[in-house]
Coordinates of C-alpha atoms in Angstrom, one line a residue:
M291 CA 74.3 44.5 104.3
T292 CA 74.4 47.7 106.4
S293 CA 72.0 48.6 109.1
P294 CA 68.9 50.3 107.6
C295 CA 67.1 53.4 109.0
F296 CA 63.6 52.2 109.8
R297 CA 62.1 55.6 110.3
R298 CA 63.2 57.2 107.1
C299 CA 64.6 59.9 109.2
C300 CA 67.9 60.2 107.3
P301 CA 66.4 62.1 104.3
N302 CA 64.7 64.4 106.8
Q303 CA 68.0 65.9 108.1
L304 CA 67.5 69.6 108.4
L305 CA 70.1 72.3 108.8
G306 CA 72.5 70.3 110.9
Q307 CA 75.9 69.0 109.9
P308 CA 75.7 65.9 107.7
G309 CA 76.5 62.9 109.9
D310 CA 75.4 64.5 113.2
S311 CA 73.4 61.9 115.0
E312 CA 71.5 64.5 117.0
Q313 CA 69.7 65.5 113.8
Y314 CA 68.2 62.1 113.2
T315 CA 64.8 63.1 114.7
T316 CA 62.8 65.8 112.9
S317 CA 60.1 67.7 114.6
R318 CA 57.3 70.0 113.5
Q319 CA 59.4 73.0 114.6
S320 CA 62.5 71.9 112.6
R321 CA 60.3 71.5 109.5
Y322 CA 58.9 75.0 110.1
D323 CA 62.4 76.3 110.5
F324 CA 63.5 74.7 107.2
I325 CA 60.6 76.2 105.3
A326 CA 61.3 79.6 106.9
A327 CA 65.0 79.4 105.9
T328 CA 64.1 78.5 102.4
A329 CA 61.9 81.5 102.1
T330 CA 64.9 83.7 102.9
S331 CA 67.1 82.0 100.3
L332 CA 66.5 84.9 97.8
H333 CA 66.7 87.6 100.4
P334 CA 66.2 90.6 100.2
N335 CA 63.9 89.9 97.2
T336 CA 61.0 87.5 97.2
Q337 CA 59.4 88.4 93.8
F338 CA 60.8 89.0 90.3
T339 CA 58.8 90.3 87.3
N340 CA 61.7 90.8 84.9
H341 CA 64.4 88.3 84.1
E342 CA 67.0 91.0 84.0
S343 CA 66.3 91.8 87.7
I344 CA 67.1 88.4 89.1
P345 CA 70.3 88.3 91.2
T346 CA 73.6 87.1 89.8
L347 CA 74.9 83.6 90.3
D348 CA 77.4 84.7 93.0
Q349 CA 74.7 86.8 94.8
S350 CA 72.3 83.9 94.7
F351 CA 74.8 81.5 96.0
D352 CA 75.7 83.7 98.9
N353 CA 72.1 84.1 99.8
M354 CA 71.5 80.4 99.5
K355 CA 74.5 79.6 101.9
R356 CA 73.1 82.1 104.4
A357 CA 69.8 80.3 104.3
Y358 CA 71.4 76.9 104.5
P359 CA 74.6 77.4 106.5
N360 CA 75.5 73.8 106.3
Y361 CA 75.3 73.4 102.6
P362 CA 79.1 73.9 102.3
E363 CA 79.5 70.7 104.3
T364 CA 78.5 68.9 101.1
D365 CA 81.4 70.2 99.0
R366 CA 82.9 66.8 98.8
A367 CA 80.4 66.1 96.1
D368 CA 81.6 69.2 94.3
R369 CA 85.2 67.9 94.4
I370 CA 84.1 64.6 93.0
R371 CA 82.3 66.4 90.2
D372 CA 85.3 68.5 89.4
Q373 CA 87.7 65.6 89.3
E374 CA 85.6 62.8 87.8
Y375 CA 82.9 64.5 85.8
Y376 CA 84.7 67.6 84.5
Q377 CA 83.0 67.2 81.1
L378 CA 79.9 68.9 82.6
T379 CA 81.9 72.0 83.1
L380 CA 83.9 71.8 79.9
M381 CA 80.7 71.4 77.9
N382 CA 78.8 73.9 80.0
H383 CA 76.0 71.3 80.3
V384 CA 73.3 71.0 82.9
C385 CA 71.9 67.4 83.2
L386 CA 68.6 67.2 85.0
D387 CA 67.3 64.3 83.0
Y388 CA 69.0 61.3 84.6
N389 CA 67.2 58.7 86.7
G390 CA 68.8 55.6 88.2
H391 CA 72.4 55.0 89.4
G392 CA 75.6 55.7 87.6
L393 CA 78.2 52.9 87.5
F394 CA 81.3 54.6 86.2
S395 CA 82.8 58.1 86.1
Y396 CA 83.7 60.2 83.0
S397 CA 87.3 60.5 84.1
Q398 CA 87.4 56.7 84.6
Q399 CA 86.2 56.0 81.0
L400 CA 88.8 58.4 79.6
H401 CA 91.9 57.7 81.6
S402 CA 91.8 54.3 83.0
N403 CA 91.3 50.7 82.0
A404 CA 87.9 50.5 83.7
T405 CA 85.8 47.6 82.5
F406 CA 82.7 48.4 80.5
F407 CA 80.3 45.7 79.5
N408 CA 78.0 44.5 76.8
I409 CA 74.7 42.9 77.2
I410 CA 73.5 39.7 75.4
Y411 CA 69.8 39.2 75.0
K412 CA 68.3 35.8 75.8
S413 CA 65.0 34.1 76.1
A414 CA 64.7 32.1 79.3
N415 CA 62.5 30.8 82.1
L416 CA 62.6 33.2 85.0
Y417 CA 62.2 30.5 87.6
L418 CA 65.1 28.5 86.2
E419 CA 67.3 31.6 86.0
I420 CA 66.8 32.4 89.7
T421 CA 67.1 28.8 91.0
R422 CA 70.0 27.4 89.0
G423 CA 72.6 29.6 90.8
G424 CA 76.4 29.6 90.2
Q425 CA 76.1 29.0 86.4
E426 CA 76.7 32.6 85.4
P427 CA 80.0 34.1 84.1
E428 CA 82.5 35.4 86.7
F429 CA 82.2 38.9 85.4
E430 CA 78.4 39.0 85.8
T431 CA 78.8 37.5 89.3
K432 CA 81.2 40.4 90.3
I433 CA 78.6 43.0 89.1
K434 CA 75.8 41.3 91.0
E435 CA 77.9 41.3 94.2
R436 CA 78.6 45.0 93.8
I437 CA 74.9 45.8 93.2
F438 CA 73.8 43.8 96.1
R439 CA 76.1 45.9 98.4
F440 CA 75.1 49.2 96.8
M441 CA 71.4 48.5 97.1
N442 CA 71.8 47.3 100.7
I443 CA 70.1 43.9 99.9
S444 CA 71.2 40.5 101.1
S445 CA 72.0 37.9 98.4
D446 CA 71.0 35.3 101.0
E447 CA 67.4 36.5 100.8
Y448 CA 67.0 37.7 97.2
S449 CA 67.9 36.5 93.8
L450 CA 68.9 39.0 91.0
V451 CA 68.4 38.8 87.2
F452 CA 69.5 41.5 84.7
T453 CA 67.2 42.9 82.1
A454 CA 67.7 45.0 79.0
N455 CA 66.3 48.1 80.8
Q456 CA 63.7 49.2 83.3
T457 CA 60.7 48.4 81.0
S458 CA 62.0 44.9 80.4
A459 CA 62.2 44.3 84.1
F460 CA 58.5 45.1 84.5
K461 CA 57.7 43.0 81.5
V462 CA 59.7 40.0 82.6
L463 CA 57.9 40.0 86.0
A464 CA 54.5 40.6 84.4
D465 CA 54.9 37.8 81.9
S466 CA 56.1 35.4 84.6
Y467 CA 53.5 36.3 87.2
P468 CA 50.4 34.0 87.5
F469 CA 47.7 36.5 86.7
H470 CA 45.5 33.6 85.6
T471 CA 45.1 32.7 89.3
N472 CA 46.2 35.9 91.1
R473 CA 44.0 38.1 88.9
N474 CA 44.6 41.6 90.2
L475 CA 47.2 44.3 89.4
L476 CA 47.1 47.4 91.5
T477 CA 49.5 50.2 90.8
V478 CA 50.4 53.5 92.5
Y479 CA 51.7 56.0 89.9
D480 CA 50.8 59.6 89.5
H481 CA 52.2 59.7 86.0
Q482 CA 52.2 57.8 82.7
N483 CA 54.8 55.1 83.0
E484 CA 55.8 53.0 79.9
A485 CA 57.2 50.2 82.0
V486 CA 54.0 49.9 84.2
E487 CA 51.8 50.1 81.1
T488 CA 53.7 47.2 79.7
M489 CA 52.8 45.3 82.9
M490 CA 49.2 46.3 82.6
E491 CA 49.0 45.1 79.0
S492 CA 50.4 41.7 80.1
C493 CA 47.9 41.4 82.9
R494 CA 44.9 42.2 80.6
K495 CA 46.0 39.7 78.0
R496 CA 45.5 37.0 80.6
S497 CA 42.1 38.4 81.6
G498 CA 43.5 40.0 84.7
R499 CA 42.0 43.1 86.4
V500 CA 43.9 46.4 86.5
D501 CA 43.4 49.2 89.0
S502 CA 45.3 52.3 90.0
A503 CA 45.5 54.7 92.9
V504 CA 43.9 58.1 92.4
F505 CA 45.6 61.4 93.2
S506 CA 44.0 64.6 94.3
W507 CA 44.6 67.8 92.3
P508 CA 46.7 69.9 92.6
N509 CA 48.9 68.5 95.4
M510 CA 49.0 65.0 93.8
R511 CA 48.4 63.2 97.1
I512 CA 47.1 59.7 97.2
Q513 CA 43.4 59.5 97.9
S514 CA 43.9 57.2 100.8
K515 CA 40.3 56.0 101.3
K516 CA 40.1 54.8 97.7
L517 CA 43.4 53.0 97.8
R518 CA 42.7 51.3 101.0
K519 CA 39.4 50.1 99.6
S520 CA 41.2 48.7 96.6
I521 CA 43.6 46.8 98.8
V522 CA 41.3 45.3 101.4
S523 CA 38.0 45.0 99.4
N524 CA 36.4 41.5 99.2
N525 CA 38.8 40.2 101.8
K526 CA 36.6 40.1 104.8
S527 CA 37.5 36.5 105.7
K528 CA 40.4 35.9 108.0
K529 CA 42.1 33.6 105.5
K530 CA 44.3 35.4 103.0
K531 CA 43.2 35.2 99.5
K532 CA 45.3 35.2 96.3
R533 CA 44.9 38.8 95.5
G534 CA 47.5 39.6 92.9
L535 CA 50.4 42.0 92.4
F536 CA 50.7 45.4 94.2
V537 CA 53.3 47.7 92.4
F538 CA 54.4 50.5 94.6
P539 CA 57.1 53.2 94.5
L540 CA 58.0 54.9 97.8
Q541 CA 58.2 58.2 95.9
S542 CA 57.1 59.6 92.6
K543 CA 59.9 60.1 90.1
V544 CA 57.8 62.9 88.5
T545 CA 56.3 65.0 91.2
G546 CA 58.6 64.1 94.1
S547 CA 55.7 63.0 96.3
K548 CA 56.7 60.5 99.0
Y549 CA 54.5 57.7 100.1
S550 CA 54.3 55.7 103.4
Y551 CA 55.6 52.2 104.0
V552 CA 52.2 51.4 105.5
W553 CA 50.8 50.7 102.0
M554 CA 53.3 47.9 101.5
S555 CA 52.5 46.4 104.9
L556 CA 48.7 46.7 104.3
A557 CA 49.0 45.0 100.9
Q558 CA 51.0 42.1 102.3
E559 CA 48.6 41.7 105.2
N560 CA 45.8 41.3 102.7
G561 CA 47.4 38.7 100.5
W562 CA 49.0 40.8 97.8
H563 CA 52.5 40.2 96.4
V564 CA 54.4 43.5 96.6
C565 CA 56.7 44.8 93.9
L566 CA 58.7 47.8 95.1
D567 CA 59.7 50.1 92.3
A568 CA 63.0 51.7 93.4
N569 CA 63.8 53.5 90.2
A570 CA 62.9 56.9 91.7
F571 CA 65.3 56.4 94.6
G572 CA 68.4 58.6 94.8
A573 CA 71.9 57.3 95.6
K574 CA 71.9 55.5 99.0
D575 CA 68.2 55.9 99.5
M576 CA 67.9 52.1 99.9
E577 CA 69.6 52.6 103.3
T578 CA 66.4 54.2 104.5
L579 CA 64.5 51.1 103.8
G580 CA 63.7 48.9 106.8
L581 CA 64.0 45.7 104.8
S582 CA 64.0 43.7 108.0
L583 CA 60.4 45.0 108.5
F584 CA 59.2 45.7 105.0
R585 CA 60.5 43.0 102.7
P586 CA 58.9 43.3 99.2
D587 CA 58.5 40.2 97.2
F588 CA 60.0 41.8 94.1
L589 CA 62.1 44.9 93.6
I590 CA 63.0 46.7 90.4
C591 CA 65.8 49.3 89.8
S592 CA 68.1 50.4 87.0
F593 CA 71.7 51.4 86.4
Y594 CA 73.3 53.5 83.7
K595 CA 77.0 53.9 82.6
V596 CA 78.2 57.5 83.1
F597 CA 76.3 60.5 84.4
G598 CA 76.0 63.3 81.9
E599 CA 77.6 61.2 79.1
N600 CA 76.2 57.7 78.6
P601 CA 72.7 56.8 79.8
S602 CA 72.7 53.3 78.5
G603 CA 72.7 50.5 81.0
F604 CA 70.5 47.7 82.3
G605 CA 67.6 46.9 84.6
C606 CA 67.6 44.8 87.7
L607 CA 64.8 42.5 89.0
F608 CA 65.2 41.2 92.6
I609 CA 63.1 38.2 93.6
K610 CA 62.7 37.2 97.2
K611 CA 63.9 33.6 97.4
S612 CA 61.0 32.5 99.6
R613 CA 58.6 33.8 96.9
S614 CA 60.4 32.2 93.9
S615 CA 57.7 29.5 93.6
V616 CA 55.3 32.3 92.6
V617 CA 56.9 32.2 89.1
K618 CA 57.5 28.5 89.1
N619 CA 55.0 27.7 86.3
S620 CA 56.1 30.6 84.0
S621 CA 57.3 30.0 80.5
A622 CA 60.3 31.4 78.7
V623 CA 60.2 35.2 78.5
T624 CA 62.2 37.8 76.5
G625 CA 64.0 40.8 78.0
L626 CA 66.5 38.9 80.2
V627 CA 70.2 39.6 79.5
N628 CA 73.6 38.4 80.4
I629 CA 76.3 41.0 81.1
V630 CA 79.6 40.2 79.6
Q631 CA 82.9 42.0 79.8
A632 CA 83.7 44.3 76.9
P633 CA 87.2 44.2 75.3
N634 CA 89.7 46.0 77.5
R635 CA 90.3 49.3 75.7
P636 CA 90.0 53.0 76.5
L637 CA 86.4 53.6 77.3
F638 CA 86.0 56.7 75.2
L639 CA 85.8 54.5 72.2
E640 CA 82.0 54.2 72.3
E641 CA 80.0 53.6 69.2
S642 CA 77.6 56.4 68.2
T643 CA 75.9 57.8 65.1
S644 CA 77.0 61.4 65.7
I645 CA 79.6 63.4 67.4
D646 CA 78.0 64.6 70.7
R647 CA 79.6 66.0 73.8
G648 CA 83.0 64.4 73.5
K649 CA 81.9 60.9 72.3
T650 CA 83.8 58.9 69.7
V651 CA 82.1 58.3 66.4
L652 CA 82.5 55.3 64.2
S653 CA 81.0 55.9 60.8
S654 CA 80.9 53.7 57.8
S655 CA 79.3 54.0 54.4
S656 CA 78.2 51.4 52.0
S657 CA 79.5 53.5 49.1
S658 CA 83.0 53.8 50.6
S659 CA 85.6 51.2 51.0
S660 CA 87.1 52.8 54.2
L661 CA 86.0 53.1 57.8
S662 CA 86.8 56.5 59.3
V663 CA 87.4 57.1 62.9
S664 CA 86.9 60.6 64.4
L665 CA 87.3 61.8 67.9
S666 CA 85.8 64.8 69.7
L667 CA 87.3 65.0 73.2
P668 CA 87.9 67.6 75.9
K669 CA 91.4 68.9 76.3
Q670 CA 92.5 66.0 78.6
G671 CA 91.5 63.5 75.9
I672 CA 92.8 65.5 72.9
S673 CA 96.3 65.6 74.5
E674 CA 96.3 61.8 74.4
I675 CA 95.5 61.5 70.7
Q676 CA 98.4 62.2 68.3
E677 CA 97.1 61.0 65.0
I678 CA 93.8 60.0 63.5
G679 CA 93.9 58.1 60.2
E680 CA 91.8 56.1 57.8
I681 CA 91.6 52.4 58.1
N682 CA 91.6 50.5 54.8
E683 CA 89.3 47.7 53.8
E684 CA 91.9 45.0 54.6
K685 CA 92.1 46.1 58.2
K686 CA 88.4 46.0 58.7
E687 CA 88.7 42.2 59.1
S688 CA 90.7 42.7 62.3
S689 CA 89.1 43.2 65.6
F690 CA 88.4 46.8 66.6
F691 CA 91.0 46.6 69.3
E692 CA 93.7 45.4 66.8
I693 CA 92.7 48.3 64.5
W694 CA 93.1 50.7 67.4
K695 CA 96.6 49.3 68.2
R696 CA 97.9 49.4 64.6
D697 CA 96.4 52.5 63.1
V698 CA 95.5 55.0 65.8
A699 CA 98.7 56.4 67.4
V700 CA 98.0 57.1 71.1
D701 CA 100.3 58.3 73.7
L702 CA 99.2 55.9 76.4
K703 CA 102.3 53.9 76.9
E704 CA 101.7 53.3 80.6
K705 CA 98.3 52.0 79.9
S706 CA 99.0 50.0 76.7
T707 CA 100.1 46.9 78.5
K708 CA 96.7 46.4 80.1
N709 CA 94.8 47.5 77.0
E710 CA 96.6 44.8 75.0
A711 CA 95.1 42.1 77.2
S712 CA 92.9 39.6 75.5
S713 CA 89.2 40.7 75.3
S714 CA 88.2 37.1 76.2
G715 CA 89.7 37.3 79.7
V716 CA 87.9 38.5 82.9
S717 CA 89.3 41.4 84.7
S718 CA 90.3 40.7 88.3
D719 CA 89.5 44.3 89.2
V720 CA 86.1 45.6 88.3
E721 CA 85.9 49.1 89.5
F722 CA 82.5 50.9 89.7
R723 CA 83.7 54.3 90.5
G724 CA 80.2 55.9 90.2
L725 CA 78.8 53.7 92.9
D726 CA 82.0 54.1 95.0
H727 CA 81.5 57.9 95.0
A728 CA 78.0 57.6 96.3
D729 CA 79.1 55.2 99.0
S730 CA 81.9 57.5 100.0
L731 CA 79.6 60.4 100.4
G732 CA 76.9 58.5 102.3
L733 CA 73.2 58.8 102.7
I734 CA 73.0 61.8 105.0
L735 CA 75.3 64.1 103.0
I736 CA 73.7 63.2 99.7
S737 CA 70.1 63.6 101.0
S738 CA 71.0 66.9 102.7
R739 CA 72.6 68.3 99.5
V740 CA 69.7 67.3 97.3
R741 CA 67.2 68.6 99.7
Y742 CA 68.8 72.1 99.8
L743 CA 69.0 72.3 96.0
V744 CA 65.5 71.0 95.1
N745 CA 63.8 73.2 97.7
W746 CA 65.8 76.3 96.6
L747 CA 64.7 75.7 93.1
V748 CA 61.0 75.3 94.1
N749 CA 61.2 78.5 96.1
A750 CA 63.0 80.3 93.2
F751 CA 60.3 79.2 90.7
G752 CA 57.7 80.6 93.0
S753 CA 59.4 84.0 93.0
L754 CA 58.7 84.6 89.3
K755 CA 55.6 86.6 88.6
H756 CA 54.1 88.3 85.5
P757 CA 53.6 92.0 86.0
H758 CA 50.0 92.8 87.2
P759 CA 48.3 95.9 88.7
E760 CA 47.3 94.0 91.8
D761 CA 49.0 90.7 92.3
G762 CA 51.5 89.1 89.9
V763 CA 50.4 86.1 87.8
P764 CA 52.7 83.2 88.6
L765 CA 55.0 82.2 85.8
V766 CA 55.5 78.7 87.0
R767 CA 53.1 76.2 88.4
I768 CA 54.5 73.3 90.6
Y769 CA 52.7 70.0 90.6
G770 CA 53.0 68.0 93.8
P771 CA 54.7 69.1 97.0
K772 CA 56.1 72.6 97.3
V773 CA 58.9 73.5 99.8
R774 CA 59.0 70.5 102.2
V775 CA 61.7 68.7 104.1
E776 CA 60.3 65.3 102.9
R777 CA 59.9 66.0 99.2
G778 CA 61.7 64.0 96.6
P779 CA 64.6 65.2 94.4
V780 CA 62.4 66.1 91.4
V781 CA 60.3 69.0 90.4
A782 CA 57.3 68.8 88.0
F783 CA 56.3 72.2 86.6
N784 CA 54.8 74.1 83.7
V785 CA 55.4 77.6 82.5
F786 CA 52.4 80.0 81.8
D787 CA 52.4 83.2 79.9
W788 CA 51.0 86.5 81.1
K789 CA 47.5 85.6 79.9
G790 CA 47.5 82.4 82.0
E791 CA 48.0 80.1 79.0
K792 CA 50.3 77.2 79.3
V793 CA 53.5 77.2 77.3
E794 CA 53.8 73.7 75.7
P795 CA 56.1 71.6 77.9
T796 CA 57.9 70.2 74.8
L797 CA 58.6 73.7 73.7
V798 CA 60.1 74.6 77.1
Q799 CA 62.2 71.4 76.9
K800 CA 63.4 72.2 73.4
L801 CA 64.4 75.8 74.3
A802 CA 66.1 74.6 77.4
D803 CA 68.2 72.2 75.3
R804 CA 69.3 75.1 73.1
H805 CA 70.6 76.7 76.3
N806 CA 72.5 73.4 77.1
I807 CA 70.0 72.4 79.8
S808 CA 68.6 68.9 79.6
L809 CA 65.1 68.5 81.2
S810 CA 62.6 65.7 80.9
Y811 CA 59.0 65.5 79.9
A812 CA 56.2 63.5 81.6
V813 CA 52.4 63.2 81.7
L814 CA 50.5 63.2 85.0
K815 CA 47.8 60.6 85.2
H816 CA 45.0 59.3 87.5
V817 CA 44.2 62.8 88.6
S818 CA 40.9 63.5 90.4
F819 CA 39.6 67.1 90.1
V820 CA 37.0 68.7 92.3
D821 CA 34.3 70.9 90.9
K822 CA 36.0 74.2 91.6
N823 CA 38.9 73.3 89.4
N824 CA 36.8 72.4 86.4
E825 CA 37.7 75.5 84.5
E826 CA 41.4 75.0 85.2
R827 CA 41.1 71.4 84.1
E828 CA 39.7 72.4 80.7
R829 CA 42.6 74.8 80.2
I830 CA 45.5 72.5 81.1
V831 CA 44.4 69.0 80.3
E832 CA 45.5 67.9 76.8
V833 CA 45.7 64.1 77.0
K834 CA 42.5 62.1 77.5
S835 CA 41.7 58.5 77.8
L836 CA 41.8 57.0 74.3
D837 CA 41.4 53.5 72.9
N838 CA 43.8 52.0 70.5
E839 CA 42.4 53.8 67.5
G840 CA 42.8 57.2 69.2
Q841 CA 39.1 57.6 69.8
K842 CA 37.2 58.0 73.0
N843 CA 36.0 54.7 74.2
P844 CA 32.4 54.9 75.6
L845 CA 33.2 52.2 78.1
T846 CA 35.8 54.3 79.7
R847 CA 33.9 57.6 80.0
K848 CA 32.8 57.0 83.5
K849 CA 36.5 56.8 84.5
E850 CA 37.7 59.5 82.2
R851 CA 38.1 62.1 84.9
F852 CA 40.7 59.9 86.5
D853 CA 42.5 59.1 83.2
L854 CA 43.1 62.7 82.1
G855 CA 46.7 63.5 81.4
I856 CA 48.6 66.7 82.1
P857 CA 51.9 67.2 80.3
V858 CA 54.7 68.6 82.5
V859 CA 58.4 69.4 82.5
I860 CA 60.5 67.7 85.1
A861 CA 63.9 68.4 86.6
T862 CA 65.6 65.7 88.5
I863 CA 68.4 66.6 91.0
G864 CA 71.1 64.1 92.0
F865 CA 74.2 64.4 94.2
L866 CA 76.4 65.5 91.2
I867 CA 74.2 68.5 90.5
N868 CA 75.5 71.7 91.9
F869 CA 74.1 75.1 92.7
E870 CA 75.1 76.6 89.4
D871 CA 73.0 74.0 87.7
V872 CA 69.8 74.8 89.5
Y873 CA 70.5 78.6 89.2
R874 CA 70.9 78.2 85.4
V875 CA 67.5 76.4 85.2
W876 CA 65.9 79.2 87.2
A877 CA 67.5 81.9 85.1
F878 CA 66.4 80.2 81.9
V879 CA 62.8 79.8 83.0
S880 CA 62.8 83.5 84.1
R881 CA 63.3 84.4 80.4
F882 CA 59.7 83.5 79.8
L883 CA 58.7 86.7 81.8
D884 CA 59.6 88.4 78.5
A885 CA 56.4 88.0 76.4
D886 CA 58.5 88.0 73.2
F887 CA 61.0 85.4 74.4
V888 CA 59.8 82.5 72.3
E889 CA 59.7 84.7 69.1
K890 CA 63.2 86.1 69.9
E891 CA 64.5 82.5 70.2
R892 CA 63.0 81.6 66.8
W893 CA 64.7 84.6 65.1
R894 CA 68.0 84.0 66.9
Y895 CA 68.0 80.3 65.8
M896 CA 67.3 81.4 62.2
A897 CA 70.2 83.9 62.3
I898 CA 72.6 81.2 63.5
N899 CA 71.4 78.4 61.3
Q900 CA 70.1 80.4 58.3
T901 CA 67.0 78.2 58.2
T902 CA 63.5 78.3 59.6
V903 CA 62.9 75.7 62.3
E904 CA 59.5 75.4 63.9
V905 CA 59.7 75.8 67.7

């Protein structure tokens, strides 16, 4: 376990060279300098009212490097992308919708015998799972060891169980937690979160009490007085009471807002068990955690297979060993999984229901006696495939790997020896190249790179204005922090037309997808408006507090102003994102300056597809 940074100063590196220890301390002046530099990143222009007037990619990149002269120091990430994730360039695809940590690289899955995995669902008692120790398969043990190292967590202090996904991790913890005695659940989320809502439902089923932090509009900052009151209320005695579970992310994965460690400490001092949600963390962000000072009782994170290609994976639930007795009386729960080694074979043979971005498709029909195999690969993969044929009914009875050996001729002679190994064996060399890449780049380089890109995008969004006689009407509204050194690697925004009416976030997302740009969608929650924003609230709020039948519940009307939901588009930036990616997002959004853009897209789609599709 490497030495953590207690002051969270590493992500606050400014314009200095990554790795320069002199830059570990940020000051008010350096923050001001960073904001000023960002303001010049579009020099000499600061406002655009026509999408055709924005600078070219090359011009914008030159301006960006002048504003951030040390951005080129992060080009090692570009080299990794070019060598290991070249499908992003081949497919001309911008992926700003990934959250979590990538285990493998695209090149690895095509050109090596890297070991993928399968998950096996099971129903088990959480306490028995974390206390039995040493009874898991060797393959799963290797994965756990690698994850402990990557997350900078000591296996001597924490136990780890795998779950089907992030939501399952929250559900497993909630179903095992003693809400019948520790009756409170307090969460700190500025957005609708399916995983957390699953936990809330579990708490309510056992007559627990659910509460949430409230966030001020429009900066989405925690209303500190209210949260502090929720944490310390009814705890005037010196003796700690059994309070409940405090679920806390150090940053929002929707708005990019960052929160203080102090909330974790305050909760623990007042008798709460603390669950740290690390799903919003970027690669290596765990090294900023002073775990020797702030040790959460539980920690949840998630991993996926390949960035830009395969988002499937698993969730992780860490339990502090000294707190394992908290779940001692739990019953069997669903959502836990074992991770087993998949048959050793070329990893581009992934099952799917459709051909998509170079994936292999296995399709079968009940009306046909044959199983067809079709491959859609980039040039590197195509050169390795000599012949694709049909596999008759007799051969269906064989294992998939045997079918591959007998009937699909592949020019992979140097790799065939390893591929013919028995699928029941355990590989002695489990390579997690995606994690290795993050480790090789390190915290400071990654945080610097992401900070430059996300703040450039926020500033670029702010430069887009609708034409107006006096002052341009902003095209984009940012929710949460604007240009800041400390902001997280995600931008929540909406697009507005020249009348000030919001363009539906789902429409923006759909049109972006047609331009080969993948964005996400979220709903801001627990927002508190002040009176002067009432008019704005009426225009933008579309999701209200509803009961199970979809009708307003009179019992919740008093809290309704905190339960309003605001749909937003979100763009998440990781270390494999490059400048061209964020530029393309900016250029796409600038198209909405054309009042007829949506209508033009509808007609263009009809011309290509010869059909009417509602957008």
